XYZ file of C-alpha atoms in Angstrom:
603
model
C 74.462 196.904 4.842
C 77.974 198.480 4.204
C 79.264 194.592 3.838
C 76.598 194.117 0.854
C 76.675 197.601 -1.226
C 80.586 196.839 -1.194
C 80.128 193.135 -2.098
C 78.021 194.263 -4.938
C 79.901 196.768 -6.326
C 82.707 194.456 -5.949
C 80.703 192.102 -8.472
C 80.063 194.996 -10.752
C 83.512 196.061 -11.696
C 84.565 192.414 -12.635
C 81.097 191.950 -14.512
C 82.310 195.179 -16.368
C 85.511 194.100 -17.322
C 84.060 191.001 -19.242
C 80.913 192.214 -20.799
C 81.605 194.062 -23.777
C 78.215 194.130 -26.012
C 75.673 196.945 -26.405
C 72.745 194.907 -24.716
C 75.540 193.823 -22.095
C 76.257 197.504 -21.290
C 72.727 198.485 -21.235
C 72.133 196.108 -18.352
C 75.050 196.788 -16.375
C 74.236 200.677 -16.743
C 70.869 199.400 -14.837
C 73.308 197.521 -12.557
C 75.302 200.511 -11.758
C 72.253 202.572 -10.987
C 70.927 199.613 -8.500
C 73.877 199.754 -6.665
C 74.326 203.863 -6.541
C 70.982 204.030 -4.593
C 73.162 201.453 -2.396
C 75.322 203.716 -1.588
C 72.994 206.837 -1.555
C 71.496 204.701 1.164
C 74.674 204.126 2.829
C 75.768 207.703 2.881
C 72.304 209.089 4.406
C 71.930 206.310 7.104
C 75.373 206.030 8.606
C 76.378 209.674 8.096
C 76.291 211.290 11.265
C 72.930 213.836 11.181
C 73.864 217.379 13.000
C 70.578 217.846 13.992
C 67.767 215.973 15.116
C 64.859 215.697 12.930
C 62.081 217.891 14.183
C 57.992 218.021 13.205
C 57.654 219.554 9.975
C 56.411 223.173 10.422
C 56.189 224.118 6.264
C 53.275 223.241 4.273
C 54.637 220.388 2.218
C 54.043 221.369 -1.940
C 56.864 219.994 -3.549
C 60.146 219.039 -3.425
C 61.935 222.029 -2.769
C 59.304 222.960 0.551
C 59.861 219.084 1.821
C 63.344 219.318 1.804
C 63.449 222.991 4.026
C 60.306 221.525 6.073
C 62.166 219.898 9.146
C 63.965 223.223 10.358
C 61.346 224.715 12.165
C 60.621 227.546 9.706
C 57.999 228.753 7.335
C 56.880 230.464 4.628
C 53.871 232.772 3.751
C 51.442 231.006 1.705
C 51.018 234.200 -0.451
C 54.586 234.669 -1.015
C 55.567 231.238 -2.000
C 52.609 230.974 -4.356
C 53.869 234.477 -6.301
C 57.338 233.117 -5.980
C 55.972 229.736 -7.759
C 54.123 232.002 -10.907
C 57.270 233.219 -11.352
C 58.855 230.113 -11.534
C 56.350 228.726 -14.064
C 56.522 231.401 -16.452
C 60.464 231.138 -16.144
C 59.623 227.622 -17.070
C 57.379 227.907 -20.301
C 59.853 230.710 -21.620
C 62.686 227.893 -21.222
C 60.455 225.487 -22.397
C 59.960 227.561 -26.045
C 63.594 228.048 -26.308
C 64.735 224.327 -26.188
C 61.949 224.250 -28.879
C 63.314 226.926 -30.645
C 66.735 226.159 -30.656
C 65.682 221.902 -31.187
C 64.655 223.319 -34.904
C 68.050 225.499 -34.800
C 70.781 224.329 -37.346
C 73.199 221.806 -35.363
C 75.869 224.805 -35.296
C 73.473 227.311 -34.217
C 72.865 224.660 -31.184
C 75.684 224.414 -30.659
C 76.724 228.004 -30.617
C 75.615 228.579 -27.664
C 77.119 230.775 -24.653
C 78.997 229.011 -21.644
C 77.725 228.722 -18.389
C 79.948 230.530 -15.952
C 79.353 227.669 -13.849
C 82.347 225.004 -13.529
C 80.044 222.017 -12.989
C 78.969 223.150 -16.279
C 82.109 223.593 -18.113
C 82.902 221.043 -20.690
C 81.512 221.463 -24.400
C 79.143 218.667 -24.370
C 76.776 220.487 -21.881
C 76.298 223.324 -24.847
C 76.367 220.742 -28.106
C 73.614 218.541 -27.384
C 69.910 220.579 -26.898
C 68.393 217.674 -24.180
C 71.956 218.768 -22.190
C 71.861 222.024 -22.465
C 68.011 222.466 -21.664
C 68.602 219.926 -18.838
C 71.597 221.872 -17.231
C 69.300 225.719 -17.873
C 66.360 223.226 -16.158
C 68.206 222.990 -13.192
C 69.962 226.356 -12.310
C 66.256 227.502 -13.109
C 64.928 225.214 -10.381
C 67.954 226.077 -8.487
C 67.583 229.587 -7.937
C 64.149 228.814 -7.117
C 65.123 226.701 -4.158
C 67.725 229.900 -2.801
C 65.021 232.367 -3.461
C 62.092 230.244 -1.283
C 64.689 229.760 1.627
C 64.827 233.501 1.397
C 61.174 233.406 1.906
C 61.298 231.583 5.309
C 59.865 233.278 8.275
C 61.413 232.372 12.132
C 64.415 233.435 14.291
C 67.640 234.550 12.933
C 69.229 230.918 13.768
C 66.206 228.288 11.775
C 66.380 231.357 8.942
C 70.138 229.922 8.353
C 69.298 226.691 9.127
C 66.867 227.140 5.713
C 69.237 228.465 3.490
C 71.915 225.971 4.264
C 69.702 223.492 4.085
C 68.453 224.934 0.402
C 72.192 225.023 -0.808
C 73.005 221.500 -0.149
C 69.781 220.614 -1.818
C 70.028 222.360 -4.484
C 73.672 221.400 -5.065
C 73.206 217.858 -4.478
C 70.130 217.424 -7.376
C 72.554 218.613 -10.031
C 72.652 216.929 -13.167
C 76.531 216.824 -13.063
C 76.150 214.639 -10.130
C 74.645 211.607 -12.335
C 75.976 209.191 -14.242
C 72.441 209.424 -16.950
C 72.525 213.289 -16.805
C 76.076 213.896 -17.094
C 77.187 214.262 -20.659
C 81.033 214.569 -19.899
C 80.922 211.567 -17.950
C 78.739 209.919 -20.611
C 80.976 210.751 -23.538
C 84.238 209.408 -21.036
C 82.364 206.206 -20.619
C 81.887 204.987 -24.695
C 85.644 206.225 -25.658
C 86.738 204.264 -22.356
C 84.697 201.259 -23.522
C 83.386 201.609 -20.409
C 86.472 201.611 -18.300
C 86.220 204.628 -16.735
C 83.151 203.313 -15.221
C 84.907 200.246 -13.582
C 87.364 202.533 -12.611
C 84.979 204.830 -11.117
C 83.602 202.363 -8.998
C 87.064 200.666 -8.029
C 87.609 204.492 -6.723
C 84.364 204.627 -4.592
C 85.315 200.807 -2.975
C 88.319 202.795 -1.660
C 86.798 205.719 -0.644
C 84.522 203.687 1.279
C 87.234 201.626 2.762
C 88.954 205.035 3.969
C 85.891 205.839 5.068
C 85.985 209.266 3.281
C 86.242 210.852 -0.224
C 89.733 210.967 -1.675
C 90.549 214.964 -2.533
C 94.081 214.110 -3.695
C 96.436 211.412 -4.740
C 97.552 210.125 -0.905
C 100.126 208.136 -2.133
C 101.968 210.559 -3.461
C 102.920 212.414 0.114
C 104.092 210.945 3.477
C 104.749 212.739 6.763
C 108.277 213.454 7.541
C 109.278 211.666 3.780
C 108.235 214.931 1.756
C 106.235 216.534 4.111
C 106.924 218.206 7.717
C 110.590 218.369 6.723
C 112.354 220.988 8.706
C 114.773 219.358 10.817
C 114.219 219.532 14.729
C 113.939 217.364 17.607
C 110.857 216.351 19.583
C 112.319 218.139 23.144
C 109.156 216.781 25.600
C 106.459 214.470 25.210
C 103.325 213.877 27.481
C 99.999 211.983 26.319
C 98.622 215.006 24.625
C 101.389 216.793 23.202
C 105.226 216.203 21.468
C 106.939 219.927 21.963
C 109.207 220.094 18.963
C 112.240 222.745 18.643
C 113.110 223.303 15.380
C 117.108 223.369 14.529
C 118.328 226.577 13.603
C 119.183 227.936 10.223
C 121.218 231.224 11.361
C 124.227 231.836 13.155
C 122.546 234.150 15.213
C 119.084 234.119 16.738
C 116.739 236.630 18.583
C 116.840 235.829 22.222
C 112.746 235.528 22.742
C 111.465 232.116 21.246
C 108.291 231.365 18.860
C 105.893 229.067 20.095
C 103.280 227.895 17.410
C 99.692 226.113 18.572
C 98.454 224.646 15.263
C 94.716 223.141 15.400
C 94.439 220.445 17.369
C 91.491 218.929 14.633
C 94.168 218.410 12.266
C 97.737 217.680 12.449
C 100.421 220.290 13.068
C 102.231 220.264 9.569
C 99.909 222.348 8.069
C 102.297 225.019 8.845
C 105.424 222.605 7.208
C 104.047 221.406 4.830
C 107.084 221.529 2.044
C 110.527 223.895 2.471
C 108.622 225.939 -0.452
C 105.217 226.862 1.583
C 106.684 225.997 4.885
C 105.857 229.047 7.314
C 108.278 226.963 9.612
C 110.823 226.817 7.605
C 109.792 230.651 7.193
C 109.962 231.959 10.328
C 113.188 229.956 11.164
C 114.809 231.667 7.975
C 114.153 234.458 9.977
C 116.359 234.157 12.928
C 113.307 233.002 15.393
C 114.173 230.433 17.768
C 110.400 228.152 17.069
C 108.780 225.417 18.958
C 105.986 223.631 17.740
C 103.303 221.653 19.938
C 102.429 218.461 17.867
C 98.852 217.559 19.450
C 97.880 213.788 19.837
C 95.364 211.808 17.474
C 93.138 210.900 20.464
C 93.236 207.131 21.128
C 90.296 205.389 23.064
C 92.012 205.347 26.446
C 92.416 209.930 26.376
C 88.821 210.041 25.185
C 88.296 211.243 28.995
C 90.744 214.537 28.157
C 88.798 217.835 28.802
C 89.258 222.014 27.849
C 91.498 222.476 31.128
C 93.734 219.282 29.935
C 94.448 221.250 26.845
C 95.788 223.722 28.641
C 97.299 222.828 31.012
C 99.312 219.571 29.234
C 99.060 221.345 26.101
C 99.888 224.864 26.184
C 100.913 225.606 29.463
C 103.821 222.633 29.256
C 104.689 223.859 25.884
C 105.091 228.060 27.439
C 107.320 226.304 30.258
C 109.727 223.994 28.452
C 110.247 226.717 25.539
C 110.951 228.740 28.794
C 113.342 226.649 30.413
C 115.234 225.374 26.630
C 116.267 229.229 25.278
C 116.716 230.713 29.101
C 114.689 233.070 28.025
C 112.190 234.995 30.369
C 109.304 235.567 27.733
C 108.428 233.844 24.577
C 106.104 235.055 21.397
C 103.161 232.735 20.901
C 101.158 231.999 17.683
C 97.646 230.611 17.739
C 95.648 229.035 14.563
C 92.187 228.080 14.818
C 90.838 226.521 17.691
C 94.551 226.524 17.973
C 94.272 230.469 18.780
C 91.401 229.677 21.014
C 93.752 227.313 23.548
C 96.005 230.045 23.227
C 94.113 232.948 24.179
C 92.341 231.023 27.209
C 96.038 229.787 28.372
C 97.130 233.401 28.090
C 93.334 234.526 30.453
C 94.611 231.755 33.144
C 98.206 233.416 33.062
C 96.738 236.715 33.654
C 94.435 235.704 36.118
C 97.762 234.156 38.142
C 99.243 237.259 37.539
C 101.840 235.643 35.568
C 103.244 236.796 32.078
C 105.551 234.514 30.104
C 104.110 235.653 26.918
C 105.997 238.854 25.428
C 103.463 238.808 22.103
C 100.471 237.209 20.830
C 99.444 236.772 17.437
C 95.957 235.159 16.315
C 95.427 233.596 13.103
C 91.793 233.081 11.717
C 91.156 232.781 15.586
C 87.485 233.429 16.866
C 87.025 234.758 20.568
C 83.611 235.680 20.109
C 81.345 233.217 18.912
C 78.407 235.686 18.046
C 78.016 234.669 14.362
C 80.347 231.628 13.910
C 79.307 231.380 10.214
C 77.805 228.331 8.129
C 79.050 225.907 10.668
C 76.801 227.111 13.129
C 74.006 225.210 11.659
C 75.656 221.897 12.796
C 75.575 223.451 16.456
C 72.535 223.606 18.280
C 70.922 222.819 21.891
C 68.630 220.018 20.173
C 72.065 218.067 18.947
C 74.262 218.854 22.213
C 71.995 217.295 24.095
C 71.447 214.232 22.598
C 75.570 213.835 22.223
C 76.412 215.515 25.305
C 75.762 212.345 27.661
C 78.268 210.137 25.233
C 80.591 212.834 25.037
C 81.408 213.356 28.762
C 81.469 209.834 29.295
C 84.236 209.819 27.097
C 83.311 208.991 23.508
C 85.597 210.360 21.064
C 84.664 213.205 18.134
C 86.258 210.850 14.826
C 88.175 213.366 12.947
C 86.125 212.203 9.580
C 82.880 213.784 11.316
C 84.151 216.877 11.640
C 85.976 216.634 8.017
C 82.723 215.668 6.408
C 80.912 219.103 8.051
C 83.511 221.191 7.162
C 83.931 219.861 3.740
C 79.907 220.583 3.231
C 80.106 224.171 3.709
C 81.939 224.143 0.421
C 80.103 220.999 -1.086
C 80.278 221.538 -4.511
C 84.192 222.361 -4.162
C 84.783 219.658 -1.746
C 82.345 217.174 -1.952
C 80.599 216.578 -5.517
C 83.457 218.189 -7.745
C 85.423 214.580 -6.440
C 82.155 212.616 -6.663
C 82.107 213.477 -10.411
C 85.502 213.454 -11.164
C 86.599 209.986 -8.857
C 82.975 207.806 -9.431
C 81.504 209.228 -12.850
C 84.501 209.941 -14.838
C 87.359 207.330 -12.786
C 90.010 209.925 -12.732
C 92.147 209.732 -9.851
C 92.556 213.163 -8.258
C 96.061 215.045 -8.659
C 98.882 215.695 -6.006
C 97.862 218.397 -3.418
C 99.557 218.982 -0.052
C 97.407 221.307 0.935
C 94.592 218.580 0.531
C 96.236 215.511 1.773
C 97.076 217.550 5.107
C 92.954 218.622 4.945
C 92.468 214.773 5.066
C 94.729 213.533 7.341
C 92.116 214.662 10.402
C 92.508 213.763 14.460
C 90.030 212.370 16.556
C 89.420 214.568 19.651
C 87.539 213.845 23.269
C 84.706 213.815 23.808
C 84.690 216.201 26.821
C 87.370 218.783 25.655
C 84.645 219.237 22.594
C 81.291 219.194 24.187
C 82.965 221.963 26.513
C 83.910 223.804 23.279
C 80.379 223.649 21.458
C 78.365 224.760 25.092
C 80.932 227.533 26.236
C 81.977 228.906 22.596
C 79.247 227.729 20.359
C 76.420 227.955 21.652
C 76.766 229.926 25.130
C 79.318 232.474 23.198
C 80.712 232.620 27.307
C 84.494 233.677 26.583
C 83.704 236.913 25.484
C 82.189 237.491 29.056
C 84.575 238.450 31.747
C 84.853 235.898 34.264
C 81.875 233.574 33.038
C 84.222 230.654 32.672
C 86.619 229.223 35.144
C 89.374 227.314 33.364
C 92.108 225.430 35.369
C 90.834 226.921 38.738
C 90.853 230.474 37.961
C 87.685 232.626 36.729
C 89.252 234.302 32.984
C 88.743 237.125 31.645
C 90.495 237.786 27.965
C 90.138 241.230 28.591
C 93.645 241.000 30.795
C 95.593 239.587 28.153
C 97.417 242.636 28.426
C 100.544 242.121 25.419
C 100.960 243.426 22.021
C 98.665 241.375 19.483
C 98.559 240.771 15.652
C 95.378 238.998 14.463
C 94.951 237.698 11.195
C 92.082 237.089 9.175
C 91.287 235.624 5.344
C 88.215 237.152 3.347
C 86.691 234.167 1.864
C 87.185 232.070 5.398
C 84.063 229.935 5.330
C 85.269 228.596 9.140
C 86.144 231.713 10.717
C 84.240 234.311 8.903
C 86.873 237.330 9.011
C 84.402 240.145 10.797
C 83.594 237.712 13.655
C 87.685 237.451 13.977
C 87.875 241.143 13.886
C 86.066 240.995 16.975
C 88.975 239.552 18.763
C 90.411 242.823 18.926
C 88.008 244.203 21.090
C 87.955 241.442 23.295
C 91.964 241.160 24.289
C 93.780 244.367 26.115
C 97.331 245.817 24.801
C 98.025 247.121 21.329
C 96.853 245.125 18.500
C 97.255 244.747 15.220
C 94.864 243.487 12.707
C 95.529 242.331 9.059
C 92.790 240.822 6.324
C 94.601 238.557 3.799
C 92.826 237.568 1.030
C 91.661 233.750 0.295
C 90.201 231.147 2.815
C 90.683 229.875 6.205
C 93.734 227.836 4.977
C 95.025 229.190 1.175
C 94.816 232.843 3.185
C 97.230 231.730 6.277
C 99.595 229.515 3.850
C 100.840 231.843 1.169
C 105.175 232.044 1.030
C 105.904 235.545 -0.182
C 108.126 233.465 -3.154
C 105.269 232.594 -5.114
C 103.779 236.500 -5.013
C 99.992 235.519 -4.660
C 97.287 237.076 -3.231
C 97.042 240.313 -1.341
C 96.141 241.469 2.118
C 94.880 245.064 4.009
C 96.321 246.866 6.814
C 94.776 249.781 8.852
C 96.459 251.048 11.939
C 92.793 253.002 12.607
C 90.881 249.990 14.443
C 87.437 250.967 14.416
C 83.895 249.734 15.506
C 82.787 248.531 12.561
C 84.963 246.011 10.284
C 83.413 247.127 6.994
C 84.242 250.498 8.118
C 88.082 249.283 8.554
C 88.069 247.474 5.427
C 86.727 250.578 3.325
C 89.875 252.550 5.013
C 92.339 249.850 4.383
C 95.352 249.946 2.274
C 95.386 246.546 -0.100
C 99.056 245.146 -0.283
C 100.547 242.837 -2.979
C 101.529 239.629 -1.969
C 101.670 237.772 1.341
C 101.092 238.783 4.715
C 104.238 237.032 5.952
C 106.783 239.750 5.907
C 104.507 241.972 7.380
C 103.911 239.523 10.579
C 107.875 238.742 10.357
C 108.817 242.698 10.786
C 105.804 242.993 13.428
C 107.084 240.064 15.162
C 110.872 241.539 15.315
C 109.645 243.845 17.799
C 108.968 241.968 20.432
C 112.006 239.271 19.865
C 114.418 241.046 21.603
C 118.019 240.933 20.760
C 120.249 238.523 18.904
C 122.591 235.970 20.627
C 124.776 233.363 18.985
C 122.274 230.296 17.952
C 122.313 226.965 19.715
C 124.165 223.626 18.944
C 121.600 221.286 19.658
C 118.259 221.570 20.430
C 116.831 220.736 23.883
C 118.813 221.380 27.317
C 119.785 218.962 30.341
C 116.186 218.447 31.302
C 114.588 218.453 28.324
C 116.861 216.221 26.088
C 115.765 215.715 22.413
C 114.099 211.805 22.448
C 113.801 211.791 18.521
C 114.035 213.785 15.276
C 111.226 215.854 13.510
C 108.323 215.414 12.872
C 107.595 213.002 15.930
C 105.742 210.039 16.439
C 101.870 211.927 17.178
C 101.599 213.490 13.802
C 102.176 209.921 12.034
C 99.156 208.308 13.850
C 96.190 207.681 12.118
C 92.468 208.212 13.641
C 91.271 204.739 14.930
C-alpha cells in the first residue's frame, strides 16, 4: 500500500508541473484529494494503535459519540440529549448571523473580530463569510465534542481515556487541516500557480520516506558540526553507553565531578545543543569537572537489554569511571527524564549495598511516582501491555518514531497539524530549530528494558513502594537515598506533569530542594540565563500539597540555572588545579566529542 500512495503522489507532482489550465487544475484538485485519503489510509493502518479496540459501550448518535464509543465509557442519555439542545440552538443563532452578516456590506464582513485561535489566524478566515461561518461552525462543534467527553460516566482512567480521545478528534476535523476548507492555503495555491501544491506534496513524499513529519529544516544542523560542540573525549565505551569527559574551561576546578544521565529516548545533546543554550558548556563555565553518559541507539542484536542492564552498564559504569578519572571519592549526579528515573534506582541499589559514591542528586522533570503520569497515560494500559509484552521480552525493539509520534500527539495541534498545514497545504519548508531537530532525532530502545518500565512505573506505580522491586539483586527502596537533592520541575510539562514530580520529594530521604521553572518539559530545563527568559519559584517550606507550595512561592526572573549552579557549589567540594587531558591510565580517551552513539540513526 505504502509503495502505491507514494507512486501516485509521485505521478501527481509531475502532472502538476505541466498542467496549467483552469479545467486542468480542477481535475488535479480531485486528484490530490484521491490520493490524501491514500495517505489518511496509510497513516491510520500502519500507525501503531496504543490501545486495543474494545466493544463499543456508548450509544452511537453521531459523530462525535462514535468517535468516544470504543473507550469503555458512557454517557447519560438525559444529559447528552440537553447537552445536544444546547448545541442546536447554538447552531440556529450561528446560522442567522452568517445570514445576517451575508447581507452585511463587504467591509462590515470583513470587519470582523479575530479568533484568538492560531489555526485561525490569517485574514482570509475573517474576509470571506462561507470562511468565517465555516471556522465559528467548527469551534462550535468543537466545544461540543470537549463538553460530551465531560459527560462520560466510568473510572477515573476510561474518563481520560474520553477526553483525550475528544481532543484529538476534535483537533483533527479542523477546517485548517484541508486543502478545500483552508482559505490561507487556498489563496497560497492560485498566486503559486499551483506550486505550492506540488511542493506540498514533494514535502509529504519525504516525510513519508523519513518515516515521520519534518518539524524543522534537518539539513540545516549536524551532530558534532554545529551541534554537541563542547570539546571532550569519549573516556569508556561499552555496548550501551560512551562516558564522555568534557575538557575543561578553568584553570581551576572543584574537586567532586558532575555526572549528567540525559534520556535515554533521545540522544544526549539535548543538554549541548549550541555554546549559546549549552547547559554543558554551562556548567563547565562553572568550574565543574562533567561527564556525560551518551546512551546507544539500540541496534537489533541489544534488543535483549533489560532495566538492570541500564544500570548496571549504564549508570553504575558511568559513577565508577568518573570515580576512578578525577580521584575523587564522591561525585554529583544529574538525572533528566527517564534519565532521572535510572538515576534514582542506581542511587536505591547503592544504598541498598550500603555504598555511597554520590555526594548530591539533582532531578530534572524526573517522575518517581507514577500516580498520575499525565496525558501519556492513556497510551499505557493492561489491555496494550499485554498484547506487546510477549514481543517485547523476546526482544523486539520500541522504534524511537513510536514513541515520537505519542509524545508529539499530546500537543497535536502544536506538533502534529500546525506542520501538516504548513509542509502539505501551503509547501513551506519549516525553519531552523535545534531544539526541534534534537526532538526528532529519537533512539530505539529494548524491548525488555521498556516493558519493565511501563509494568513497574506505569502501570504498577511499584517504585514508590519500599522494597517492591528488586533491581540488580538487591530489593530498593528510594526512601534510603539518603543525599542532598534539588528537583526540578516546568509548569506547562505535558510529559512530566510538575505536581506528580513534586512528589519525588517525598519519596527520596536527605534535604531537598525543589524549584518550578516555567515552560515545558524541554523549553523549561533548556533556558541559558543570557537570553533572560522565563521565570521560575522557589520555597524552602516543602509542604503536603504542591498547590499549597506554589501559592507560597517566590517567582524569580529568568532561568533556574544559577540557582542550581550556587546549590550545586555546595556539595563540590574544594578547588584543585584542572586537568591536562581528559581520561587517566585506564581509562584513556579513544576519540573526541561527541562520540560515535549519538551519530547513529534508528534502524
Amino acid at each position: 500500500m505504502r509503495a502505491a500512495t507514494l507512486e501516485a503522489t509521485q505521478a501527481l507532482v509531475t502532472s502538476m508541473e505541466t498542467h496549467t489550465s483552469a479545467n486542468d487544475w480542477a481535475e488535479l484538485l480531485s486528484q490530490w484529494q484521491a490520493v490524501g485519503q491514500q495517505w489518511s489510509n496509510w497513516w491510520s493502518r500502519d500507525a501503531t494503535s496504543p490501545m486495543p479496540a474494545a466493544p463499543p459501550s456508548l450509544e452511537i448518535g453521531n459523530a462525535a459519540l462514535a468517535v468516544l464509543a470504543p473507550t469503555g465509557a458512557w454517557i447519560d442519555p438525559a444529559a447528552a440529549a440537553e447537552l445536544a439542545r444546547r448545541y442546536n440552538e447554538r447552531v440556529q443563532a450561528l446560522w442567522q448571523r452568517a445570514i445576517a452578516a451575508d447581507k452585511a456590506s463587504p467591509a462590515a464582513a470583513g470587519a470582523q473580530a479575530a479568533v484568538p485561535d492560531r489555526r485561525f489566524g490569517g485574514k482570509e478566515w475573517r474576509e470571506h463569510p462561507y470562511f468565517t461561518w465555516l471556522r465559528d461552525a467548527y469551534l462550535l462543534y468543537a466545544d461540543y465534542v470537549r463538553e460530551l467527553a465531560a459527560l462520560a460516566q466510568g473510572d477515573p482512567e476510561s474518563r481520560k481515556r474520553v477526553r483525550f480521545l475528544a481532543r484529538q478528534y476534535a483537533d483533527a476535523i479542523a477546517p485548517s487541516n484541508f486543502l478545500a476548507t483552508n482559505p490561507e492555503a487556498l489563496k497560497l495555491a492560485i498566486e503559486s500557480g499551483g506550486a505550492s501544491i506540488a511542493q506540498g506534496l514533494a514535502n509529504l513524499i519525504g516525510d513519508a520516506q523519513r518515516g515521520r513529519i519534518a518539524m524543522t529544516d534537518e539539513s540545516a544542523f549536524e551532530v558534532g558540526g554545529n551541534l554537541a560542540l563542547s570539546p571532550g573525549s569519549v573516556v569508556f565505551r561499552n555496548e550501551l553507553i560512551e562516558l564522555i569527559q568534557y575538557a575543561p574551561a578553568t584553570a581551576a576546578v572543584y574537586k567532586t565531578p558532575l555526572l549528567l544521565v540525559p534520556p535515554c529516548i533521545n540522544k544526549y545533546y539535548i543538554l549541548d545543543l549550541r555554546p549559546e543554550n549549552s547547559f554543558v558548556r554551562h556548567v563547565v563555565d562553572a568550574g565543574h569537572t562533567t561527564f556525560m553518559i551518551s546512551w546507544r541507539n539500540i541496534p537489533p542484536e541489544l534488543g535483549h537489554l533489560t532495566w538492570d542492564d541500564y544500570l548496571e552498564q549504564g549508570v553504575l559504569q558511568a559513577i565508577g569511571a568518573a570515580r576512578e578519572i578525577s580521584g575523587s571519592r564522591t561525585i554529583n549526579a544529574l538525572g533528566f527524564c527517564v534519565g532521572g528515573t535510572l538515576l534514582a534506582c542506581t542511587l536505591a541499589v547503592l544504598a541498598a549495598r550500603r555504598e555511597y559514591p554520590v555526594a548530591s542528586a539533582t532531578f530534572l522533570t524526573t517522575m518517581l511516582d507514577f500516580a498520575d503520569p499525565g496525558e501519556i497515560g492513556v497510551y499505557v494500559s493492561r489491555e496494550y501491555l499485554a498484547a506487546r509484552e510477549p514481543a517485547l521480552l523476546a526482544g523486539a525493539r520500541v522504534h524511537g518514531s513510536e514513541l515520537a509520534n505519542a509524545f508529539a500527539s499530546l500537543r497535536p495541534n502544536e506538533l502534529v497539524w500546525n506542520y501538516v498545514v504548513s509542509n502539505y497545504l501551503k509547501g513551506r519548508t519549516p525553519p531552523p530549530f535545534d531544539l526541534l531537530y534534537w526532538n526528532s532525532d529519537s533512539a530505539n530502545l529494548p524491548g525488555p528494558m521498556y516493558a519493565y518500565f511501563l509494568r513497574n512505573m506505569y502501570l504498577d506505580n511499584r517504585l514508590r513502594d519500599p522494597r517492591a522491586l528488586t533491581m540488580c539483586g538487591e530489593p530498593i527502596d528510594v526512601s534510603r537515598i539518603a543525599m542532598p537533592s534539588y528537583v526540578y520541575a516546568s509548569r506547562e510539562d505535558h510529559i512530566v506533569p510538575w505536581r506528580s514530580a513534586y512528589r519525588t520529594i517525598e519519596l527520596i530521604g536527605g534535604d531537598a530542594s525543589f524549584v518550578l521553572g516555567a515552560s515545558g518539559h524541554i523549553a523549561g530545563v533548556v533556558n541559558p540565563p543570557q537570553k533572560k527568559k522565563r521565570h521560575y519559584w522557589t520555597n524552602d517550606l516543602l509542604t503536603d500539597d504542591p498547590d499549597d507550595w506554589l501559592a507560597r512561592a517566590q517567582s524569580h526572573p529568568g532561568s533556574w540555572w544559577p540557582n542550581w549552579t550556587e546549590w550545586l557549589v555546595e556539595h563540590a567540594g574544594t578547588r584543585r588545579p584542572a586537568p591536562t587531558r581528559e581520561g587517566n591510565a585506564r581509562y584513556r580517551p579513544l576519540g573526541p566529542a561527541p562520540g560515535m552513539y549519538v551519530r547513529e540513526k534508528p534502524a
